[in-house]
Short mmCIF file of C-alpha atoms in Angstrom, two decimals:
data_model
loop_
_atom_site.label_atom_id
_atom_site.label_comp_id
_atom_site.label_asym_id
_atom_site.label_seq_id
_atom_site.Cartn_x
_atom_site.Cartn_y
_atom_site.Cartn_z
CA MET A 487 0.46 -0.04 0.44
CA VAL A 488 1.43 3.37 -1.27
CA SER A 489 0.35 6.94 0.70
CA LEU A 490 1.33 9.70 -0.92
CA ILE A 491 1.42 12.94 0.35
CA THR A 492 2.35 16.46 -1.29
CA VAL A 493 2.38 19.81 0.39
CA ASN A 494 0.23 22.95 -0.26
CA TYR A 495 1.28 26.45 0.34
CA ASN A 496 -0.73 29.84 -1.52
CA ASP A 497 -0.50 27.76 -4.67
CA SER A 498 -3.99 25.54 -4.65
CA LEU A 499 -3.82 25.86 -8.80
CA THR A 500 -0.83 23.30 -8.87
CA THR A 501 -1.74 21.19 -6.16
CA GLU A 502 -5.54 20.98 -7.76
CA LYS A 503 -4.10 19.71 -11.02
CA PHE A 504 -1.55 17.67 -9.21
CA VAL A 505 -4.58 16.01 -7.46
CA GLU A 506 -6.33 15.35 -10.46
CA ARG A 507 -3.60 13.67 -11.85
CA MET A 508 -2.71 11.01 -9.42
CA VAL A 509 -5.87 10.37 -8.36
CA ARG A 510 -5.71 8.16 -11.33
CA PHE A 511 -3.06 6.02 -10.39
CA GLU A 512 -3.89 2.32 -9.06
CA GLU A 513 -0.81 2.31 -7.48
CA ILE A 514 -1.17 5.06 -4.79
CA SER A 515 -3.90 4.12 -2.71
CA HIS A 516 -4.71 7.30 -0.41
CA ILE A 517 -3.81 11.32 -1.40
CA ILE A 518 -2.74 13.35 1.64
CA VAL A 519 -2.88 16.91 0.46
CA VAL A 520 -1.50 19.10 3.63
CA ASP A 521 -2.21 22.55 3.67
CA ASN A 522 0.79 24.07 5.42
CA ASP A 523 -1.23 27.10 6.90
CA SER A 524 -1.72 29.40 3.29
CA THR A 525 -3.40 32.53 3.38
CA ASP A 526 -4.85 33.07 0.53
CA GLY A 527 -7.93 30.51 0.92
CA SER A 528 -6.23 27.03 -0.90
CA PHE A 529 -7.47 24.95 1.85
CA ASP A 530 -11.08 26.07 1.53
CA ARG A 531 -10.69 25.16 -2.25
CA LEU A 532 -8.67 21.67 -1.59
CA ARG A 533 -11.30 20.78 0.12
CA GLN A 534 -13.33 19.87 -2.72
CA PHE A 535 -11.00 17.02 -3.19
CA SER A 536 -11.97 15.00 -0.08
CA ARG A 537 -15.98 15.03 -0.80
CA LYS A 538 -15.49 14.18 -4.37
CA TYR A 539 -12.52 11.51 -3.95
CA LYS A 540 -12.90 8.99 -1.34
CA LYS A 541 -8.57 8.26 -1.65
CA VAL A 542 -8.40 11.41 -1.03
CA ASP A 543 -8.00 13.53 2.25
CA VAL A 544 -6.86 17.19 2.47
CA ILE A 545 -6.01 18.27 6.29
CA GLN A 546 -4.06 21.79 7.81
CA SER A 547 -1.18 21.40 9.67
CA GLY A 548 -1.96 24.58 11.85
CA LYS A 549 1.45 26.37 10.56
CA ASN A 550 4.09 27.35 7.64
CA GLY A 551 6.26 24.96 9.10
CA GLY A 552 7.64 23.85 5.77
CA TYR A 553 9.12 21.14 3.81
CA GLY A 554 10.39 18.92 6.54
CA TYR A 555 7.32 19.57 8.66
CA GLY A 556 4.33 19.68 6.18
CA ASN A 557 5.61 16.06 5.07
CA ASN A 558 5.80 15.21 8.73
CA TYR A 559 2.68 16.19 9.31
CA GLY A 560 1.19 14.15 6.50
CA ILE A 561 2.75 11.10 6.81
CA ARG A 562 2.08 10.89 10.73
CA TYR A 563 -1.14 11.34 9.18
CA ALA A 564 -1.19 8.04 6.92
CA VAL A 565 0.66 5.97 8.91
CA LYS A 566 -1.95 6.55 12.17
CA ASN A 567 -5.07 6.23 9.04
CA TYR A 568 -3.86 4.27 6.72
CA HIS A 569 -0.94 2.27 7.65
CA PRO A 570 0.72 2.30 4.55
CA ASP A 571 4.22 0.26 3.88
CA ALA A 572 5.72 2.95 1.77
CA VAL A 573 4.62 7.15 1.02
CA LEU A 574 5.68 8.58 -1.79
CA ILE A 575 6.60 12.06 -1.03
CA SER A 576 6.27 14.47 -4.04
CA ASN A 577 6.04 18.48 -4.61
CA PRO A 578 3.21 19.60 -6.44
CA ASP A 579 4.68 20.83 -9.51
CA VAL A 580 5.71 17.84 -10.41
CA GLN A 581 4.86 15.45 -13.72
CA VAL A 582 4.78 12.20 -12.29
CA ASP A 583 5.14 8.55 -14.36
CA PRO A 584 2.74 5.94 -13.46
CA ASP A 585 6.14 3.55 -14.22
CA ALA A 586 7.79 5.51 -11.98
CA VAL A 587 5.67 4.25 -8.87
CA ARG A 588 5.53 1.24 -9.90
CA LYS A 589 9.19 0.44 -10.40
CA MET A 590 9.73 2.38 -7.06
CA LYS A 591 7.55 0.17 -4.77
CA ALA A 592 9.00 -2.58 -7.06
CA VAL A 593 12.95 -1.61 -5.67
CA LEU A 594 11.46 -1.62 -2.19
CA ASP A 595 9.27 -5.01 -2.35
CA THR A 596 12.62 -6.92 -3.35
CA ASN A 597 15.27 -5.10 -1.91
CA ALA A 598 14.59 -5.22 2.14
CA GLU A 599 17.80 -3.25 2.63
CA VAL A 600 16.89 -0.35 0.89
CA SER A 601 14.99 2.39 2.70
CA VAL A 602 14.81 5.68 0.26
CA VAL A 603 14.36 5.38 -3.84
CA ALA A 604 14.16 8.08 -6.16
CA PRO A 605 14.00 8.47 -10.26
CA MET A 606 15.76 9.80 -12.43
CA MET A 607 14.28 13.49 -13.57
CA MET A 608 13.62 15.37 -16.82
CA ASP A 609 13.29 18.93 -17.22
CA CYS A 610 10.53 20.40 -19.39
CA GLN A 611 12.56 19.63 -22.13
CA GLY A 612 12.29 15.95 -21.82
CA ARG A 613 16.49 16.58 -20.46
CA TYR A 614 18.29 14.57 -17.34
CA CYS A 615 18.55 16.90 -14.93
CA GLN A 616 22.01 15.88 -12.97
CA TRP A 617 20.93 17.70 -9.53
CA SER A 618 18.47 14.15 -9.59
CA VAL A 619 21.08 12.52 -7.25
CA TRP A 620 24.39 14.17 -6.00
CA ARG A 621 27.27 13.12 -3.53
CA LEU A 622 27.52 14.29 0.28
CA PRO A 623 30.89 16.78 1.03
CA LYS A 624 33.52 15.01 2.35
CA SER A 625 33.79 18.56 4.41
CA GLY A 626 31.61 20.57 6.49
CA TRP A 627 33.27 23.72 4.19
CA GLY A 628 31.74 21.51 1.38
CA PHE A 629 27.97 21.80 3.53
CA LEU A 630 28.13 25.10 4.13
CA LEU A 631 29.49 26.23 0.10
CA MET A 632 27.21 23.54 -1.65
CA ASP A 633 24.30 25.37 -2.07
CA ALA A 634 26.20 28.67 -3.58
CA PRO A 635 25.83 28.31 -7.78
CA LEU A 636 29.46 29.38 -8.37
CA PHE A 637 30.64 26.61 -5.88
CA ARG A 638 28.43 24.23 -7.30
CA TYR A 639 29.27 25.17 -11.06
CA LEU A 640 33.29 24.61 -9.74
CA LEU A 641 32.64 21.49 -8.82
CA LYS A 642 30.09 20.07 -10.29
CA LYS A 643 31.93 16.88 -11.71
CA ARG A 644 33.03 16.21 -8.20
CA TYR A 645 29.62 16.42 -6.03
CA TYR A 646 27.57 15.40 -8.81
CA TYR A 647 27.00 11.94 -10.97
CA LYS A 648 27.55 11.95 -14.30
CA ILE A 649 24.15 11.18 -16.19
CA GLU A 650 25.43 8.47 -18.45
CA ASP A 651 26.68 6.78 -15.73
CA LEU A 652 23.55 7.01 -13.99
CA LEU A 653 21.46 5.45 -16.85
CA LEU A 654 23.80 2.82 -17.15
CA GLN A 655 21.98 0.61 -14.69
CA SER A 656 17.98 0.23 -14.07
CA GLU A 657 19.17 0.98 -10.40
CA ILE A 658 21.95 2.24 -8.54
CA GLU A 659 22.94 3.58 -5.04
CA VAL A 660 23.92 7.05 -4.60
CA ASP A 661 24.47 9.57 -1.51
CA VAL A 662 21.73 11.90 -2.22
CA VAL A 663 18.52 11.76 -3.73
CA SER A 664 16.18 15.29 -4.33
CA GLY A 665 13.01 15.96 -2.33
CA ALA A 666 11.14 16.75 -4.85
CA LEU A 667 10.00 13.42 -5.80
CA LEU A 668 11.11 9.90 -3.82
CA MET A 669 9.51 6.72 -2.11
CA VAL A 670 10.01 6.05 1.68
CA ARG A 671 9.71 3.09 3.02
CA THR A 672 7.63 3.60 6.03
CA ALA A 673 8.76 1.59 8.78
CA ASP A 674 12.21 2.96 8.22
CA PHE A 675 11.48 6.52 8.03
CA VAL A 676 9.43 6.20 11.24
CA ARG A 677 12.64 4.54 12.58
CA ALA A 678 14.81 6.80 11.44
CA GLY A 679 12.72 9.98 13.14
CA TYR A 680 11.00 10.81 10.17
CA TYR A 681 12.12 14.25 8.81
CA ASP A 682 14.66 16.91 10.19
CA GLU A 683 11.97 19.86 10.74
CA GLU A 684 14.78 22.58 9.76
CA LEU A 685 14.28 21.54 6.36
CA PHE A 686 11.94 24.76 5.43
CA CYS A 687 12.67 25.10 1.87
CA ILE A 688 13.80 23.42 -1.61
CA VAL A 689 17.41 24.48 -1.21
CA LYS A 690 17.45 22.38 1.94
CA LYS A 691 15.79 19.08 0.41
CA VAL A 692 17.59 16.19 0.29
#
């Protein structure tokens, strides 16, 4: 069983389109939309999906705690109410292929030692995104500077995997995956203590 978690903040239009696409996925048993205390009336607009689709729950987190807090809130809700064996975490502006969901779940089902799996992502032109995965810096300075665009450019070869190497195998172990779209084994995620809720914005998501 897979529960989908997506977080909305003041962008109900994007989230509505995302839910309308994802509700058709047979691989997903429940969709949890977490409204992160939007100030534009998003929650009232999104609540229609709870009435329209039995598999969709729209909930409020109570504050805009960012990426980590919002996703944790949704995952805890899913664990309490639906007991999924896997959770798909996705930004609402991501286009997801049903086959990608099936393949991610298959990796978790057939590899007990794997806790997190993510796809290679593409941009709007159909090009693979190098930032889908990357290597962990080996020093404290590396962590401090890795969000700086110039630093990433100068050390791209050191911290990013070559796309051609990633595509040689159907599955490959990497250091870090993007927080924009990933699937986690629920029991392992809960055991690890959920997300660090200091992860507020997009540049910190891993």
